[in-house]
PDB file of C-alpha atoms and ligand atoms in Angstrom:
ATOM      1  CA  MET A   1      -9.246  50.541 -14.833  1.00 78.00           C
ATOM      2  CA  THR A   2      -5.586  50.043 -15.789  1.00 83.00           C
ATOM      3  CA  PRO A   3      -5.060  46.777 -17.630  1.00 81.00           C
ATOM      4  CA  SER A   4      -3.160  44.075 -15.678  1.00 82.00           C
ATOM      5  CA  PRO A   5       0.545  43.806 -16.649  1.00 82.00           C
ATOM      6  CA  VAL A   6       0.467  40.037 -16.106  1.00 82.00           C
ATOM      7  CA  PHE A   7       0.875  37.582 -18.987  1.00 87.00           C
ATOM      8  CA  PRO A   8      -1.485  34.614 -18.398  1.00 85.00           C
ATOM      9  CA  ALA A   9       1.106  31.860 -19.037  1.00 89.00           C
ATOM     10  CA  GLU A  10       3.395  33.354 -16.365  1.00 93.00           C
ATOM     11  CA  LEU A  11       0.623  32.945 -13.807  1.00 95.00           C
ATOM     12  CA  PHE A  12       1.138  29.193 -13.895  1.00 97.00           C
ATOM     13  CA  ARG A  13       4.877  29.236 -13.146  1.00 97.00           C
ATOM     14  CA  LEU A  14       5.989  28.089  -9.674  1.00 98.00           C
ATOM     15  CA  ASP A  15       9.644  29.180  -9.890  1.00 98.00           C
ATOM     16  CA  GLY A  16      11.245  29.471  -6.450  1.00 97.00           C
ATOM     17  CA  LYS A  17       8.288  27.847  -4.663  1.00 98.00           C
ATOM     18  CA  THR A  18       8.640  24.736  -2.529  1.00 98.00           C
ATOM     19  CA  ALA A  19       5.915  22.094  -2.663  1.00 99.00           C
ATOM     20  CA  ILE A  20       5.358  18.939  -0.634  1.00 99.00           C
ATOM     21  CA  VAL A  21       3.327  16.245  -2.400  1.00 99.00           C
ATOM     22  CA  THR A  22       2.293  13.284  -0.231  1.00 99.00           C
ATOM     23  CA  GLY A  23       1.703   9.940  -1.932  1.00 98.00           C
ATOM     24  CA  ALA A  24       3.904  11.143  -4.799  1.00 98.00           C
ATOM     25  CA  GLY A  25       5.636   7.802  -5.279  1.00 98.00           C
ATOM     26  CA  ALA A  26       2.842   6.628  -7.600  1.00 98.00           C
ATOM     27  CA  GLY A  27      -0.422   7.498  -9.324  1.00 98.00           C
ATOM     28  CA  ILE A  28      -1.986  10.945  -9.143  1.00 98.00           C
ATOM     29  CA  GLY A  29       0.624  12.284  -6.695  1.00 98.00           C
ATOM     30  CA  HIS A  30       3.396  11.293  -9.098  1.00 98.00           C
ATOM     31  CA  GLY A  31       1.671  13.239 -11.905  1.00 98.00           C
ATOM     32  CA  ILE A  32       1.237  16.307  -9.685  1.00 98.00           C
ATOM     33  CA  ALA A  33       4.898  16.245  -8.612  1.00 98.00           C
ATOM     34  CA  ARG A  34       5.988  16.094 -12.268  1.00 98.00           C
ATOM     35  CA  PHE A  35       3.771  19.064 -13.231  1.00 98.00           C
ATOM     36  CA  PHE A  36       5.098  21.093 -10.275  1.00 98.00           C
ATOM     37  CA  ALA A  37       8.725  20.311 -11.154  1.00 98.00           C
ATOM     38  CA  ARG A  38       8.171  21.319 -14.784  1.00 98.00           C
ATOM     39  CA  ALA A  39       6.501  24.555 -13.599  1.00 98.00           C
ATOM     40  CA  GLY A  40       9.730  25.432 -11.768  1.00 98.00           C
ATOM     41  CA  ALA A  41       9.029  24.382  -8.159  1.00 98.00           C
ATOM     42  CA  ASN A  42      11.251  22.528  -5.703  1.00 98.00           C
ATOM     43  CA  VAL A  43       9.364  19.348  -4.882  1.00 98.00           C
ATOM     44  CA  VAL A  44       9.475  17.176  -1.761  1.00 99.00           C
ATOM     45  CA  ILE A  45       8.274  13.668  -2.590  1.00 99.00           C
ATOM     46  CA  ALA A  46       6.747  12.053   0.496  1.00 98.00           C
ATOM     47  CA  ASP A  47       5.464   8.482   0.470  1.00 98.00           C
ATOM     48  CA  ARG A  48       5.164   5.609   2.930  1.00 98.00           C
ATOM     49  CA  ASP A  49       6.946   3.557   0.258  1.00 98.00           C
ATOM     50  CA  GLY A  50      10.484   4.963   0.312  1.00 98.00           C
ATOM     51  CA  ALA A  51      11.598   3.107  -2.837  1.00 98.00           C
ATOM     52  CA  THR A  52       8.899   4.673  -5.044  1.00 98.00           C
ATOM     53  CA  ALA A  53       9.501   8.095  -3.467  1.00 98.00           C
ATOM     54  CA  GLU A  54      13.195   7.863  -4.301  1.00 98.00           C
ATOM     55  CA  ARG A  55      12.421   6.725  -7.849  1.00 98.00           C
ATOM     56  CA  THR A  56      10.082   9.694  -8.424  1.00 98.00           C
ATOM     57  CA  ALA A  57      12.640  12.169  -7.045  1.00 98.00           C
ATOM     58  CA  ASN A  58      15.335  10.681  -9.305  1.00 98.00           C
ATOM     59  CA  GLU A  59      13.047  11.006 -12.340  1.00 98.00           C
ATOM     60  CA  LEU A  60      12.381  14.677 -11.600  1.00 98.00           C
ATOM     61  CA  ASN A  61      16.046  15.409 -10.856  1.00 98.00           C
ATOM     62  CA  ALA A  62      17.038  13.880 -14.211  1.00 98.00           C
ATOM     63  CA  GLU A  63      15.079  16.699 -15.919  1.00 97.00           C
ATOM     64  CA  ARG A  64      16.178  19.456 -13.508  1.00 97.00           C
ATOM     65  CA  PRO A  65      17.721  19.123 -10.026  1.00 98.00           C
ATOM     66  CA  CYS A  66      14.733  20.205  -7.926  1.00 98.00           C
ATOM     67  CA  SER A  67      13.577  17.309  -5.824  1.00 98.00           C
ATOM     68  CA  THR A  68      14.156  15.461  -2.579  1.00 98.00           C
ATOM     69  CA  TRP A  69      12.313  12.504  -1.085  1.00 98.00           C
ATOM     70  CA  ILE A  70      11.338  11.209   2.320  1.00 98.00           C
ATOM     71  CA  GLU A  71       9.688   8.014   3.528  1.00 99.00           C
ATOM     72  CA  ALA A  72       6.754   9.127   5.670  1.00 99.00           C
ATOM     73  CA  ASP A  73       3.382   7.684   6.668  1.00 99.00           C
ATOM     74  CA  VAL A  74       0.905  10.575   6.748  1.00 99.00           C
ATOM     75  CA  SER A  75      -1.083   8.944   9.561  1.00 98.00           C
ATOM     76  CA  SER A  76       1.940   9.235  11.903  1.00 99.00           C
ATOM     77  CA  GLU A  77       2.316  12.581  13.665  1.00 98.00           C
ATOM     78  CA  GLY A  78       6.062  11.977  14.093  1.00 98.00           C
ATOM     79  CA  ASP A  79       6.532  11.187  10.386  1.00 99.00           C
ATOM     80  CA  VAL A  80       4.576  14.281   9.334  1.00 99.00           C
ATOM     81  CA  ARG A  81       6.743  16.506  11.566  1.00 98.00           C
ATOM     82  CA  ARG A  82       9.876  14.922  10.080  1.00 98.00           C
ATOM     83  CA  MET A  83       8.462  15.517   6.593  1.00 99.00           C
ATOM     84  CA  THR A  84       7.855  19.248   7.116  1.00 98.00           C
ATOM     85  CA  GLN A  85      11.232  19.673   8.857  1.00 98.00           C
ATOM     86  CA  HIS A  86      12.905  17.899   5.938  1.00 98.00           C
ATOM     87  CA  ALA A  87      11.283  20.338   3.465  1.00 98.00           C
ATOM     88  CA  VAL A  88      12.399  23.375   5.492  1.00 98.00           C
ATOM     89  CA  GLU A  89      15.938  22.050   6.013  1.00 98.00           C
ATOM     90  CA  ARG A  90      16.334  21.219   2.334  1.00 98.00           C
ATOM     91  CA  PHE A  91      14.586  24.181   0.673  1.00 98.00           C
ATOM     92  CA  GLY A  92      14.133  26.763   3.474  1.00 98.00           C
ATOM     93  CA  ARG A  93      10.337  27.026   3.343  1.00 98.00           C
ATOM     94  CA  ILE A  94       7.010  25.459   2.361  1.00 98.00           C
ATOM     95  CA  ASP A  95       4.735  27.284  -0.111  1.00 98.00           C
ATOM     96  CA  ILE A  96       2.476  24.484  -1.327  1.00 99.00           C
ATOM     97  CA  LEU A  97       1.170  21.276   0.227  1.00 99.00           C
ATOM     98  CA  VAL A  98      -0.759  18.655  -1.723  1.00 99.00           C
ATOM     99  CA  ASN A  99      -2.430  16.019   0.444  1.00 99.00           C
ATOM    100  CA  ASP A 100      -2.667  13.212  -2.083  1.00 99.00           C
ATOM    101  CA  ALA A 101      -1.782  10.090  -0.034  1.00 99.00           C
ATOM    102  CA  GLY A 102      -4.885   7.962   0.314  1.00 98.00           C
ATOM    103  CA  ILE A 103      -6.100   4.365   0.378  1.00 98.00           C
ATOM    104  CA  PHE A 104      -9.302   2.811  -0.979  1.00 97.00           C
ATOM    105  CA  PRO A 105      -9.672  -0.840   0.080  1.00 97.00           C
ATOM    106  CA  VAL A 106     -13.017  -2.343  -0.955  1.00 96.00           C
ATOM    107  CA  LYS A 107     -15.121  -3.894   1.817  1.00 97.00           C
ATOM    108  CA  PRO A 108     -18.895  -3.841   2.380  1.00 98.00           C
ATOM    109  CA  ILE A 109     -20.022  -2.464   5.764  1.00 98.00           C
ATOM    110  CA  ALA A 110     -21.404  -5.871   6.729  1.00 98.00           C
ATOM    111  CA  GLU A 111     -17.881  -7.341   6.541  1.00 98.00           C
ATOM    112  CA  MET A 112     -15.988  -4.294   7.784  1.00 98.00           C
ATOM    113  CA  SER A 113     -14.023  -4.558  11.034  1.00 98.00           C
ATOM    114  CA  LEU A 114     -13.369  -1.547  13.232  1.00 98.00           C
ATOM    115  CA  ALA A 115      -9.700  -1.822  12.258  1.00 98.00           C
ATOM    116  CA  ASP A 116     -10.662  -1.638   8.523  1.00 98.00           C
ATOM    117  CA  TRP A 117     -12.704   1.502   9.239  1.00 98.00           C
ATOM    118  CA  GLU A 118     -10.015   3.143  11.347  1.00 98.00           C
ATOM    119  CA  ARG A 119      -7.115   2.520   8.952  1.00 98.00           C
ATOM    120  CA  VAL A 120      -8.954   4.345   6.155  1.00 98.00           C
ATOM    121  CA  GLN A 121      -9.853   7.286   8.433  1.00 99.00           C
ATOM    122  CA  ASP A 122      -6.269   7.351   9.756  1.00 98.00           C
ATOM    123  CA  VAL A 123      -4.653   7.712   6.340  1.00 99.00           C
ATOM    124  CA  ASN A 124      -7.265   9.721   4.437  1.00 98.00           C
ATOM    125  CA  LEU A 125      -8.677  12.083   7.084  1.00 99.00           C
ATOM    126  CA  ARG A 126      -6.266  12.135  10.033  1.00 98.00           C
ATOM    127  CA  GLY A 127      -3.314  12.173   7.590  1.00 99.00           C
ATOM    128  CA  THR A 128      -4.785  15.162   5.747  1.00 99.00           C
ATOM    129  CA  PHE A 129      -5.344  16.952   9.069  1.00 99.00           C
ATOM    130  CA  LEU A 130      -1.801  16.297  10.328  1.00 99.00           C
ATOM    131  CA  CYS A 131      -0.063  17.422   7.123  1.00 99.00           C
ATOM    132  CA  LEU A 132      -2.349  20.435   6.733  1.00 99.00           C
ATOM    133  CA  ARG A 133      -1.751  21.571  10.322  1.00 99.00           C
ATOM    134  CA  GLU A 134       2.049  21.243  10.167  1.00 98.00           C
ATOM    135  CA  ALA A 135       2.313  22.957   6.766  1.00 99.00           C
ATOM    136  CA  ALA A 136      -0.078  25.798   7.706  1.00 98.00           C
ATOM    137  CA  LEU A 137       1.877  26.480  10.924  1.00 98.00           C
ATOM    138  CA  GLN A 138       5.111  26.647   8.919  1.00 98.00           C
ATOM    139  CA  MET A 139       3.477  28.958   6.330  1.00 98.00           C
ATOM    140  CA  ARG A 140       2.248  31.192   9.167  1.00 98.00           C
ATOM    141  CA  LYS A 141       5.770  31.223  10.670  1.00 98.00           C
ATOM    142  CA  GLN A 142       7.131  32.354   7.290  1.00 98.00           C
ATOM    143  CA  GLY A 143       4.810  35.396   7.435  1.00 98.00           C
ATOM    144  CA  GLY A 144       1.805  33.906   5.702  1.00 96.00           C
ATOM    145  CA  GLY A 145       0.813  33.015   2.175  1.00 98.00           C
ATOM    146  CA  GLY A 146       0.597  29.484   0.851  1.00 98.00           C
ATOM    147  CA  ARG A 147      -1.517  26.914  -0.923  1.00 98.00           C
ATOM    148  CA  ILE A 148      -2.992  23.710   0.425  1.00 99.00           C
ATOM    149  CA  ILE A 149      -4.740  21.339  -1.966  1.00 99.00           C
ATOM    150  CA  ASN A 150      -6.465  18.222  -0.673  1.00 99.00           C
ATOM    151  CA  ILE A 151      -7.191  15.331  -2.999  1.00 99.00           C
ATOM    152  CA  SER A 152     -10.699  14.203  -2.101  1.00 99.00           C
ATOM    153  CA  SER A 153     -12.959  12.167  -4.425  1.00 98.00           C
ATOM    154  CA  ILE A 154     -16.296  12.289  -6.247  1.00 98.00           C
ATOM    155  CA  ASP A 155     -17.223   9.604  -3.695  1.00 98.00           C
ATOM    156  CA  SER A 156     -17.373  12.395  -1.106  1.00 98.00           C
ATOM    157  CA  LEU A 157     -20.493  13.630  -2.942  1.00 98.00           C
ATOM    158  CA  HIS A 158     -22.028  10.411  -4.245  1.00 97.00           C
ATOM    159  CA  PRO A 159     -21.102   6.760  -3.548  1.00 96.00           C
ATOM    160  CA  SER A 160     -19.779   5.186  -6.751  1.00 93.00           C
ATOM    161  CA  MET A 161     -20.053   1.553  -5.629  1.00 93.00           C
ATOM    162  CA  ILE A 162     -20.737  -0.738  -2.672  1.00 95.00           C
ATOM    163  CA  GLY A 163     -17.652  -1.372  -0.539  1.00 96.00           C
ATOM    164  CA  LEU A 164     -16.325   2.151  -0.110  1.00 97.00           C
ATOM    165  CA  ALA A 165     -18.381   3.418   2.855  1.00 98.00           C
ATOM    166  CA  HIS A 166     -15.284   4.011   5.029  1.00 98.00           C
ATOM    167  CA  TYR A 167     -13.550   5.730   2.105  1.00 98.00           C
ATOM    168  CA  ASP A 168     -16.579   7.847   1.150  1.00 98.00           C
ATOM    169  CA  ALA A 169     -16.981   9.013   4.770  1.00 98.00           C
ATOM    170  CA  SER A 170     -13.278   9.891   5.009  1.00 99.00           C
ATOM    171  CA  LYS A 171     -13.414  11.984   1.825  1.00 99.00           C
ATOM    172  CA  GLY A 172     -16.600  13.729   2.983  1.00 98.00           C
ATOM    173  CA  GLY A 173     -14.554  14.666   6.054  1.00 99.00           C
ATOM    174  CA  VAL A 174     -11.739  15.960   3.831  1.00 99.00           C
ATOM    175  CA  ASN A 175     -14.212  18.300   2.077  1.00 99.00           C
ATOM    176  CA  MET A 176     -15.413  19.785   5.366  1.00 98.00           C
ATOM    177  CA  LEU A 177     -11.856  20.014   6.730  1.00 99.00           C
ATOM    178  CA  THR A 178     -10.971  21.923   3.548  1.00 99.00           C
ATOM    179  CA  ARG A 179     -13.686  24.529   4.186  1.00 98.00           C
ATOM    180  CA  SER A 180     -12.937  24.862   7.909  1.00 99.00           C
ATOM    181  CA  ALA A 181      -9.193  25.242   7.292  1.00 99.00           C
ATOM    182  CA  ALA A 182      -9.862  27.819   4.546  1.00 99.00           C
ATOM    183  CA  LEU A 183     -11.867  29.832   7.077  1.00 98.00           C
ATOM    184  CA  GLU A 184      -9.205  29.549   9.778  1.00 98.00           C
ATOM    185  CA  PHE A 185      -6.131  30.286   7.636  1.00 98.00           C
ATOM    186  CA  GLY A 186      -7.607  32.832   5.229  1.00 98.00           C
ATOM    187  CA  HIS A 187      -6.270  35.712   7.324  1.00 98.00           C
ATOM    188  CA  ASP A 188      -2.773  34.242   6.903  1.00 98.00           C
ATOM    189  CA  GLY A 189      -3.154  34.416   3.130  1.00 98.00           C
ATOM    190  CA  ILE A 190      -3.263  30.622   2.903  1.00 98.00           C
ATOM    191  CA  THR A 191      -5.825  29.174   0.493  1.00 99.00           C
ATOM    192  CA  VAL A 192      -7.215  25.674   1.047  1.00 99.00           C
ATOM    193  CA  ASN A 193      -9.092  23.870  -1.719  1.00 99.00           C
ATOM    194  CA  ALA A 194      -9.959  20.298  -2.662  1.00 99.00           C
ATOM    195  CA  VAL A 195      -9.926  18.419  -5.967  1.00 99.00           C
ATOM    196  CA  LEU A 196     -12.434  15.567  -6.388  1.00 98.00           C
ATOM    197  CA  PRO A 197     -11.229  13.106  -9.043  1.00 98.00           C
ATOM    198  CA  GLY A 198     -13.440  10.603 -10.837  1.00 97.00           C
ATOM    199  CA  MET A 199     -11.961   7.350 -12.167  1.00 95.00           C
ATOM    200  CA  ILE A 200      -8.246   7.913 -12.845  1.00 96.00           C
ATOM    201  CA  ALA A 201      -5.951   5.179 -14.169  1.00 96.00           C
ATOM    202  CA  THR A 202      -3.321   4.638 -11.455  1.00 97.00           C
ATOM    203  CA  GLU A 203      -1.426   1.785  -9.840  1.00 95.00           C
ATOM    204  CA  GLY A 204      -3.910   1.881  -6.930  1.00 95.00           C
ATOM    205  CA  VAL A 205      -6.970   1.654  -9.186  1.00 93.00           C
ATOM    206  CA  ALA A 206      -5.415  -1.185 -11.195  1.00 91.00           C
ATOM    207  CA  ALA A 207      -5.006  -3.150  -7.955  1.00 91.00           C
ATOM    208  CA  MET A 208      -8.555  -2.304  -6.864  1.00 87.00           C
ATOM    209  CA  SER A 209     -10.098  -3.152 -10.265  1.00 81.00           C
ATOM    210  CA  ALA A 210      -8.496  -6.587 -10.112  1.00 79.00           C
ATOM    211  CA  GLY A 211     -10.735  -7.252  -7.098  1.00 70.00           C
ATOM    212  CA  THR A 212     -13.979  -5.725  -8.444  1.00 70.00           C
ATOM    213  CA  SER A 213     -16.293  -7.080 -11.141  1.00 68.00           C
ATOM    214  CA  ALA A 214     -15.856  -6.262 -14.839  1.00 73.00           C
ATOM    215  CA  ALA A 215     -19.555  -5.248 -14.846  1.00 70.00           C
ATOM    216  CA  ALA A 216     -18.912  -2.583 -12.165  1.00 70.00           C
ATOM    217  CA  ASN A 217     -15.994  -1.162 -14.190  1.00 73.00           C
ATOM    218  CA  GLU A 218     -18.092  -1.145 -17.364  1.00 78.00           C
ATOM    219  CA  LEU A 219     -20.916   0.683 -15.568  1.00 76.00           C
ATOM    220  CA  PHE A 220     -18.421   3.284 -14.367  1.00 78.00           C
ATOM    221  CA  MET A 221     -17.201   3.901 -17.921  1.00 83.00           C
ATOM    222  CA  LYS A 222     -20.760   4.139 -19.310  1.00 85.00           C
ATOM    223  CA  ARG A 223     -21.541   7.010 -16.933  1.00 90.00           C
ATOM    224  CA  THR A 224     -18.356   8.947 -17.740  1.00 94.00           C
ATOM    225  CA  VAL A 225     -19.704  11.289 -20.428  1.00 96.00           C
ATOM    226  CA  LEU A 226     -16.294  12.191 -21.874  1.00 96.00           C
ATOM    227  CA  GLY A 227     -15.973   8.484 -22.658  1.00 94.00           C
ATOM    228  CA  ARG A 228     -12.547   7.734 -21.230  1.00 94.00           C
ATOM    229  CA  VAL A 229     -10.811   6.982 -17.962  1.00 94.00           C
ATOM    230  CA  GLY A 230      -8.880   9.982 -16.590  1.00 97.00           C
ATOM    231  CA  THR A 231      -5.099  10.223 -16.257  1.00 98.00           C
ATOM    232  CA  PRO A 232      -2.982  11.658 -13.419  1.00 98.00           C
ATOM    233  CA  ASP A 233      -2.275  14.631 -15.757  1.00 98.00           C
ATOM    234  CA  ASP A 234      -6.027  15.425 -15.837  1.00 98.00           C
ATOM    235  CA  ILE A 235      -5.885  15.953 -12.062  1.00 98.00           C
ATOM    236  CA  ALA A 236      -2.444  17.568 -12.042  1.00 98.00           C
ATOM    237  CA  GLY A 237      -3.701  20.343 -14.352  1.00 98.00           C
ATOM    238  CA  CYS A 238      -6.389  21.375 -11.877  1.00 98.00           C
ATOM    239  CA  VAL A 239      -3.979  21.106  -8.934  1.00 98.00           C
ATOM    240  CA  LEU A 240      -1.377  23.236 -10.743  1.00 98.00           C
ATOM    241  CA  PHE A 241      -4.049  25.866 -11.377  1.00 98.00           C
ATOM    242  CA  LEU A 242      -4.987  25.922  -7.658  1.00 98.00           C
ATOM    243  CA  ALA A 243      -1.308  26.152  -6.641  1.00 98.00           C
ATOM    244  CA  SER A 244      -0.662  28.998  -9.079  1.00 98.00           C
ATOM    245  CA  ALA A 245      -1.110  32.757  -9.008  1.00 97.00           C
ATOM    246  CA  ALA A 246      -4.126  32.296 -11.311  1.00 97.00           C
ATOM    247  CA  ALA A 247      -6.098  30.961  -8.327  1.00 98.00           C
ATOM    248  CA  SER A 248      -5.118  33.576  -5.720  1.00 97.00           C
ATOM    249  CA  TYR A 249      -8.734  34.539  -4.997  1.00 98.00           C
ATOM    250  CA  ILE A 250     -10.129  30.997  -4.634  1.00 98.00           C
ATOM    251  CA  THR A 251     -10.413  29.293  -1.251  1.00 99.00           C
ATOM    252  CA  GLY A 252     -12.622  26.764   0.542  1.00 99.00           C
ATOM    253  CA  GLN A 253     -13.802  25.222  -2.743  1.00 98.00           C
ATOM    254  CA  THR A 254     -14.175  21.703  -4.100  1.00 98.00           C
ATOM    255  CA  PHE A 255     -13.413  21.022  -7.783  1.00 98.00           C
ATOM    256  CA  VAL A 256     -14.873  17.933  -9.440  1.00 98.00           C
ATOM    257  CA  VAL A 257     -12.581  16.540 -12.190  1.00 98.00           C
ATOM    258  CA  ASP A 258     -14.424  13.423 -13.349  1.00 98.00           C
ATOM    259  CA  GLY A 259     -14.954  13.517 -17.123  1.00 97.00           C
ATOM    260  CA  GLY A 260     -18.635  14.157 -16.410  1.00 97.00           C
ATOM    261  CA  PHE A 261     -19.288  11.014 -14.328  1.00 96.00           C
ATOM    262  CA  LEU A 262     -21.509  12.798 -11.797  1.00 96.00           C
ATOM    263  CA  ILE A 263     -23.707  14.321 -14.513  1.00 94.00           C
ATOM    264  CA  GLY A 264     -23.880  11.048 -16.476  1.00 89.00           C
TER     265      GLY A 264
HETATM  266  N1  NAD B   1      -7.375   6.994  -8.900  1.00 84.49           N
HETATM  267  C1  NAD B   1      -8.630   7.336  -8.749  1.00 84.49           C
HETATM  268  O1  NAD B   1      -9.528   6.931  -9.529  1.00 84.49           O
HETATM  269  C2  NAD B   1      -9.033   8.256  -7.643  1.00 84.49           C
HETATM  270  C3  NAD B   1     -10.339   8.761  -7.633  1.00 84.49           C
HETATM  271  C4  NAD B   1     -10.714   9.638  -6.618  1.00 84.49           C
HETATM  272  C5  NAD B   1      -9.805   9.991  -5.639  1.00 84.49           C
HETATM  273  N2  NAD B   1      -8.538   9.484  -5.656  1.00 84.49           N
HETATM  274  C6  NAD B   1      -7.625   9.875  -4.599  1.00 84.49           C
HETATM  275  O2  NAD B   1      -6.402  10.280  -5.158  1.00 84.49           O
HETATM  276  C7  NAD B   1      -5.327   9.965  -4.252  1.00 84.49           C
HETATM  277  C8  NAD B   1      -4.271   9.147  -4.971  1.00 84.49           C
HETATM  278  O3  NAD B   1      -4.881   7.977  -5.508  1.00 84.49           O
HETATM  279  P1  NAD B   1      -4.107   7.053  -6.563  1.00 84.49           P
HETATM  280  O4  NAD B   1      -5.136   6.390  -7.379  1.00 84.49           O
HETATM  281  O5  NAD B   1      -3.021   7.821  -7.203  1.00 84.49           O
HETATM  282  O6  NAD B   1      -3.479   5.965  -5.556  1.00 84.49           O
HETATM  283  P2  NAD B   1      -2.195   5.006  -5.744  1.00 84.49           P
HETATM  284  O7  NAD B   1      -2.443   3.873  -4.820  1.00 84.49           O
HETATM  285  O8  NAD B   1      -1.926   4.729  -7.176  1.00 84.49           O
HETATM  286  O9  NAD B   1      -1.011   5.918  -5.163  1.00 84.49           O
HETATM  287  C9  NAD B   1      -1.088   6.351  -3.825  1.00 84.49           C
HETATM  288  C10 NAD B   1       0.302   6.619  -3.284  1.00 84.49           C
HETATM  289  O10 NAD B   1       0.100   7.025  -1.908  1.00 84.49           O
HETATM  290  C11 NAD B   1       1.005   6.295  -1.079  1.00 84.49           C
HETATM  291  N3  NAD B   1       0.424   6.144   0.257  1.00 84.49           N
HETATM  292  C12 NAD B   1      -0.607   5.346   0.625  1.00 84.49           C
HETATM  293  N4  NAD B   1      -0.804   5.457   1.954  1.00 84.49           N
HETATM  294  C13 NAD B   1       0.105   6.331   2.423  1.00 84.49           C
HETATM  295  C14 NAD B   1       0.412   6.827   3.705  1.00 84.49           C
HETATM  296  N5  NAD B   1      -0.249   6.411   4.794  1.00 84.49           N
HETATM  297  N6  NAD B   1       1.402   7.754   3.840  1.00 84.49           N
HETATM  298  C15 NAD B   1       2.105   8.153   2.746  1.00 84.49           C
HETATM  299  N7  NAD B   1       1.880   7.677   1.505  1.00 84.49           N
HETATM  300  C16 NAD B   1       0.888   6.783   1.349  1.00 84.49           C
HETATM  301  C17 NAD B   1       1.199   4.943  -1.788  1.00 84.49           C
HETATM  302  O11 NAD B   1       2.404   4.315  -1.372  1.00 84.49           O
HETATM  303  C18 NAD B   1       1.203   5.378  -3.254  1.00 84.49           C
HETATM  304  O12 NAD B   1       2.502   5.729  -3.682  1.00 84.49           O
HETATM  305  C19 NAD B   1      -5.965   9.241  -3.072  1.00 84.49           C
HETATM  306  O13 NAD B   1      -6.201  10.158  -2.031  1.00 84.49           O
HETATM  307  C20 NAD B   1      -7.280   8.753  -3.652  1.00 84.49           C
HETATM  308  O14 NAD B   1      -8.267   8.572  -2.679  1.00 84.49           O
HETATM  309  C21 NAD B   1      -8.137   8.602  -6.634  1.00 84.49           C
END
């Protein structure tokens, strides 16, 4: 066989690609957007909080003009259509979608209202479906090819604590949606994969930890065999890999990035 002419580091460049990252105003999505921008991509920052979206886009543009932002709630079909149109109008195409926007309010089933249940499904599962569908249709219209990466959770495989039943169910749904979409869009050259983070230090987790017991947090740390809480960069590295040419033959898969929590 003739040796490949490709240099490995070049595989991870995203020059000329356009990526949408939902929930990129804060936390993991913010870290992913930064990695994408530094890898050469144009990045659309989408968040229901317009102020944080704008701040993220400004940060990225200060390093290299490459980013635009839009206020959009992923659970709204109208907002998701506006978001994809915005990306196409601004950058001409969509090559990568990261479905990061998600919520994780803590509430035991016994105290959970139907509205509590539905809001979590609406953002985490319906939102992933809506963004995935609109981006995949645009990628198909462009002639095919593209990457979709869904941010799920280790809770989709194993509940980490009481109070996240609605969340755990939504992320289990994201895993199955990932596989089904990979099957459906494979012939268009679109890969669909999911990343399942463990405990990652973000604004959202800080707010959640304030409402959970210190003992629960300590237990979580004890089980994490690498002995530290993860950072958004720990997740962004895996997402960049899946968005890159290095992962062209990977689809329908779920990648646990949890510092060893699930084996602990
Ligand atoms: N941090 C963790 O430990 C952890 C672990 C496993 C999975 N995850 C998943 O990673 C993703 C990001 O989590 P995070 O910790 O960075 O959260 P975060 O709360 O720090 O940031 C989430 C961002 O998403 C935005 N957002 C929320 N709802 C939205 C909506 N309906 N439409 C658009 N934007 C919306 C928020 O405004 C915020 O900017 C979520 O899907 C979460 O379930 C996080």
